[in-house]
Amino acid sequence: NCPQTTQDRLYTHPATCLAIFRSLSETAQQYVMRLLFLVKPFALDALTSWVVNARDKANLDATKQLKSVRLWSVVKLDNGNDGVTLHPNFRKGLTTAMCGGGMSWYGNHQLEPDKKPKTVEFLDSYSKERWECLLQYMVQGNSESDKVSPDIANLLLQSGMINRSGNEHAITSTGFQFLLLDTPSQIWYFMLKYLDKCDTIGLNLTTCLAFIFQLSFSTLGKAYPIGSHGTFVQHLRQIGLVYQRKHTSPWFYPTRHAIDFLSAGSNKSAEGRRVLWWWKLISEYTRTRQTN
């Protein structure tokens, strides 16, 4: 299970709260919205009256979802009966995301507008070119290519998609299966491997995850300040998920790949599975860190 401290940090990001909420079933969303503006715990007996049949599969699945990401908890009321309440950080974060207010998701950075804004067409072409460079690197066998950074090359190696001998490398069966996937699935798989290894390059998993959630709500063609995410942005830049004119530029542009890969387009069930998978990844990461 994800420790309270990790959970608290994750739910301080409104974008994360909104992404989690968006992934829930309609019944679970109804529960959240009815509890969102209730400061005090709500009686559990009264809550079951909101549905026709508390044992209905849709209702059971909804409560299971809410518990799996720890959005609500059962507490004792003053009269001794059970009540339910939303996670306080989640309540605050989701309220901010839906009603406005609070700090900008990308921080209050006072920067001049980008003097050379990029078009959507340019960003689409750029992201496609950068991703193809990654795929070409996997199959070309020359490990001295300057098209892929050492960090990305090492990730491919650690993930078992290539193996290396001296200055040469070869694609593995895992890497070949990776090439057979469509581009969104490739990006999804690659980012799972990246986040699984991000602590080895000095990055915090929950911070990276919150940034990814922010990207899923970004506007294609709009520039955003980099803030404190410089290293992560550089890695995303190398694989075409964001565009940055040069590494010292204070602005970056999310590409279509970055905006779409978490949301899974209009496929809500796939989106829900992906968001909940991120949560499981955080839980597993924290568990292994505690045992090491």
C-alpha positions as CSV (number, residue, x, y, z in Angstrom):
1,N,0.0,0.0,0.0
2,C,1.1,3.5,-0.7
3,P,2.2,5.3,2.5
4,Q,0.3,8.3,3.8
5,T,3.1,10.7,3.1
6,T,3.4,9.7,-0.6
7,Q,-0.4,9.8,-0.9
8,D,-0.5,13.3,0.6
9,R,2.2,14.6,-1.7
10,L,0.5,13.2,-4.8
11,Y,-2.9,14.7,-4.0
12,T,-1.4,18.2,-3.5
13,H,-1.4,18.5,-7.3
14,P,-4.8,19.5,-8.7
15,A,-4.0,18.0,-12.1
16,T,-3.4,14.6,-10.5
17,C,-6.7,14.9,-8.6
18,L,-8.6,15.7,-11.8
19,A,-6.9,12.9,-13.7
20,I,-7.8,10.4,-11.0
21,F,-11.4,11.7,-10.8
22,R,-11.7,11.5,-14.6
23,S,-10.7,7.8,-14.6
24,L,-13.4,6.8,-12.1
25,S,-16.6,5.1,-13.1
26,E,-19.7,7.3,-13.3
27,T,-21.1,5.9,-10.0
28,A,-17.8,6.6,-8.3
29,Q,-17.7,10.1,-9.7
30,Q,-21.2,10.7,-8.3
31,Y,-20.1,9.7,-4.9
32,V,-17.1,12.0,-5.1
33,M,-19.2,15.0,-6.2
34,R,-21.7,14.5,-3.5
35,L,-19.0,14.4,-0.8
36,L,-16.7,17.0,-2.3
37,F,-18.1,20.0,-0.5
38,L,-18.9,18.2,2.8
39,V,-16.3,19.1,5.4
40,K,-17.6,16.6,8.0
41,P,-17.9,12.9,7.5
42,F,-21.2,11.7,6.0
43,A,-23.1,8.8,7.6
44,L,-22.5,5.5,5.8
45,D,-26.1,4.4,6.2
46,A,-27.3,7.6,4.5
47,L,-24.8,7.2,1.7
48,T,-26.2,3.7,0.8
49,S,-29.6,5.4,0.2
50,W,-28.2,7.2,-2.8
51,V,-28.3,3.9,-4.8
52,V,-31.2,1.6,-5.5
53,N,-29.2,-1.5,-4.6
54,A,-26.1,-1.2,-2.5
55,R,-25.0,-4.7,-3.6
56,D,-25.3,-3.8,-7.3
57,K,-22.2,-4.6,-9.3
58,A,-21.8,-1.0,-10.4
59,N,-21.9,0.3,-6.9
60,L,-19.6,-2.4,-5.6
61,D,-17.1,-1.6,-8.3
62,A,-17.4,2.1,-7.5
63,T,-16.6,1.7,-3.8
64,K,-13.7,-0.6,-4.7
65,Q,-12.3,2.0,-7.0
66,L,-12.5,4.7,-4.4
67,K,-10.8,2.5,-1.8
68,S,-8.1,1.4,-4.3
69,V,-6.8,4.9,-4.7
70,R,-7.7,5.9,-1.1
71,L,-10.1,8.6,-2.1
72,W,-12.3,8.0,0.9
73,S,-12.0,6.4,4.3
74,V,-14.5,5.1,6.9
75,V,-14.4,6.9,10.2
76,K,-16.5,6.9,13.4
77,L,-19.1,9.6,13.9
78,D,-19.9,11.2,17.2
79,N,-22.9,8.9,17.6
80,G,-20.7,5.8,17.1
81,N,-21.9,5.0,13.6
82,D,-19.7,4.7,10.6
83,G,-19.2,7.6,8.2
84,V,-17.2,8.3,5.1
85,T,-15.0,11.2,4.2
86,L,-12.9,12.2,1.2
87,H,-9.1,12.5,1.5
88,P,-8.6,16.1,2.6
89,N,-5.8,16.8,0.1
90,F,-7.8,15.2,-2.7
91,R,-10.9,17.3,-1.8
92,K,-8.9,20.5,-1.9
93,G,-7.0,19.6,-5.1
94,L,-10.1,18.5,-7.0
95,T,-12.0,21.6,-5.8
96,T,-9.2,23.8,-7.1
97,A,-9.1,22.0,-10.4
98,M,-12.8,22.3,-11.0
99,C,-13.6,25.7,-9.4
100,G,-10.3,27.5,-10.1
101,G,-8.1,29.3,-7.7
102,G,-4.7,28.4,-6.2
103,M,-1.3,28.5,-7.9
104,S,-0.9,27.8,-11.6
105,W,-0.2,24.2,-12.2
106,Y,3.1,25.2,-13.8
107,G,4.0,27.7,-11.0
108,N,3.8,31.5,-11.0
109,H,6.7,32.1,-13.3
110,Q,6.8,35.7,-14.7
111,L,8.3,35.1,-18.1
112,E,8.1,37.0,-21.4
113,P,5.9,35.3,-24.0
114,D,7.8,33.1,-26.4
115,K,9.0,35.2,-29.3
116,K,9.1,32.3,-31.7
117,P,5.9,30.3,-31.0
118,K,5.5,26.9,-32.7
119,T,2.6,25.7,-34.8
120,V,0.7,22.5,-34.2
121,E,2.0,21.2,-37.6
122,F,5.6,21.8,-36.5
123,L,5.1,20.0,-33.2
124,D,3.5,17.0,-34.9
125,S,6.4,16.8,-37.3
126,Y,8.9,17.2,-34.6
127,S,7.5,14.6,-32.2
128,K,7.2,12.1,-35.1
129,E,10.9,12.7,-36.1
130,R,12.2,12.3,-32.5
131,W,10.3,9.1,-31.9
132,E,11.5,7.6,-35.1
133,C,15.1,8.4,-34.1
134,L,14.6,6.3,-31.0
135,L,13.2,3.4,-33.1
136,Q,16.1,3.7,-35.6
137,Y,18.6,3.7,-32.9
138,M,17.3,0.4,-31.6
139,V,17.8,-1.3,-34.9
140,Q,20.8,0.3,-36.4
141,G,23.4,-1.3,-34.1
142,N,25.7,1.8,-33.7
143,S,25.8,2.8,-30.0
144,E,27.8,6.0,-30.8
145,S,24.9,7.7,-32.5
146,D,24.3,11.2,-31.2
147,K,20.6,11.1,-31.9
148,V,19.9,9.3,-28.6
149,S,21.2,10.6,-25.3
150,P,23.2,8.2,-23.0
151,D,20.3,8.3,-20.5
152,I,17.8,7.1,-23.0
153,A,20.2,4.5,-24.4
154,N,20.9,3.2,-20.9
155,L,17.1,2.9,-20.3
156,L,16.7,0.8,-23.5
157,L,19.5,-1.4,-22.2
158,Q,18.2,-1.7,-18.7
159,S,14.7,-2.4,-20.0
160,G,16.0,-5.4,-22.0
161,M,15.0,-3.9,-25.4
162,I,18.6,-3.9,-26.6
163,N,21.8,-5.6,-25.5
164,R,25.3,-4.1,-25.9
165,S,28.8,-5.3,-26.8
166,G,31.4,-2.6,-26.9
167,N,30.3,0.2,-29.2
168,E,27.7,-2.0,-30.9
169,H,24.3,-3.0,-29.7
170,A,21.6,-5.3,-31.0
171,I,17.8,-5.3,-30.6
172,T,16.4,-8.1,-28.4
173,S,13.2,-10.1,-28.8
174,T,11.6,-7.8,-26.3
175,G,12.7,-4.8,-28.4
176,F,11.4,-6.4,-31.5
177,Q,8.0,-6.9,-29.9
178,F,8.1,-3.3,-28.9
179,L,8.6,-2.2,-32.5
180,L,5.5,-4.2,-33.5
181,L,3.3,-2.0,-31.2
182,D,1.5,1.1,-32.5
183,T,3.0,4.4,-31.5
184,P,0.7,5.2,-28.6
185,S,1.4,1.8,-27.1
186,Q,5.1,2.2,-27.6
187,I,5.1,5.5,-25.8
188,W,3.0,4.0,-23.0
189,Y,5.4,1.1,-22.6
190,F,8.5,3.2,-22.8
191,M,7.2,5.7,-20.1
192,L,6.4,2.9,-17.8
193,K,10.0,1.7,-18.0
194,Y,11.3,5.3,-17.7
195,L,9.3,5.9,-14.5
196,D,10.3,2.5,-13.1
197,K,14.0,3.6,-13.4
198,C,13.7,7.4,-12.8
199,D,15.1,7.2,-9.3
200,T,18.4,5.9,-10.7
201,I,18.9,9.2,-12.4
202,G,18.0,11.3,-9.5
203,L,14.3,12.1,-10.3
204,N,11.4,11.7,-7.9
205,L,8.7,9.4,-9.2
206,T,5.7,11.3,-7.7
207,T,7.0,14.6,-9.1
208,C,7.4,13.2,-12.6
209,L,4.0,11.5,-12.4
210,A,2.3,14.8,-11.3
211,F,4.0,16.5,-14.3
212,I,2.7,13.9,-16.7
213,F,-0.8,14.4,-15.4
214,Q,-0.4,18.2,-16.0
215,L,0.7,17.5,-19.6
216,S,-2.5,15.5,-20.2
217,F,-4.5,18.7,-19.6
218,S,-2.2,20.9,-21.7
219,T,-3.2,22.7,-24.9
220,L,-1.4,21.7,-28.1
221,G,0.5,24.6,-29.5
222,K,0.8,26.5,-26.2
223,A,4.1,27.2,-24.5
224,Y,4.5,26.5,-20.8
225,P,7.3,27.4,-18.3
226,I,9.7,24.6,-17.4
227,G,10.1,25.7,-13.8
228,S,11.9,23.0,-11.7
229,H,11.3,20.2,-14.2
230,G,14.4,20.8,-16.3
231,T,16.0,17.3,-16.3
232,F,12.6,15.6,-16.9
233,V,11.7,18.0,-19.7
234,Q,15.1,17.3,-21.3
235,H,14.4,13.6,-21.4
236,L,10.9,14.1,-22.7
237,R,12.3,16.4,-25.3
238,Q,14.7,13.7,-26.5
239,I,11.8,11.3,-27.3
240,G,9.5,14.0,-28.8
241,L,7.0,14.3,-26.0
242,V,7.8,18.0,-25.6
243,Y,9.6,20.6,-27.7
244,Q,12.2,23.0,-26.3
245,R,14.1,25.2,-28.7
246,K,17.3,24.8,-26.8
247,H,18.2,23.3,-23.4
248,T,18.4,26.8,-21.8
249,S,15.0,28.0,-23.1
250,P,12.6,28.6,-20.2
251,W,9.6,27.5,-22.3
252,F,8.5,24.1,-23.6
253,Y,5.6,22.9,-25.8
254,P,3.8,19.6,-25.1
255,T,3.4,17.6,-28.3
256,R,0.4,15.5,-29.2
257,H,2.2,12.4,-28.0
258,A,2.5,13.8,-24.5
259,I,-1.1,15.0,-24.3
260,D,-2.7,11.9,-25.7
261,F,-0.7,9.0,-24.3
262,L,-2.2,9.1,-20.8
263,S,-5.7,10.1,-21.8
264,A,-5.9,7.3,-24.4
265,G,-8.1,9.5,-26.6
266,S,-11.8,8.9,-26.1
267,N,-11.4,5.4,-24.7
268,K,-12.4,6.1,-21.1
269,S,-11.9,2.5,-19.9
270,A,-8.4,2.5,-21.2
271,E,-7.8,5.9,-19.7
272,G,-9.0,4.7,-16.3
273,R,-6.8,1.6,-16.4
274,R,-3.8,3.7,-17.3
275,V,-4.4,6.3,-14.5
276,L,-4.9,3.5,-11.9
277,W,-1.8,1.8,-13.2
278,W,0.2,4.9,-12.4
279,W,-1.1,4.7,-8.8
280,K,0.0,1.0,-8.5
281,L,3.4,2.0,-9.9
282,I,3.8,4.5,-7.1
283,S,2.7,2.1,-4.5
284,E,5.2,-0.6,-5.7
285,Y,8.0,1.9,-6.0
286,T,7.5,3.2,-2.4
287,R,7.2,-0.4,-1.1
288,T,10.5,-1.4,-2.7
289,R,12.2,1.7,-1.4
290,Q,11.1,0.9,2.1
291,T,12.4,-2.6,2.0
292,N,15.8,-1.7,0.5
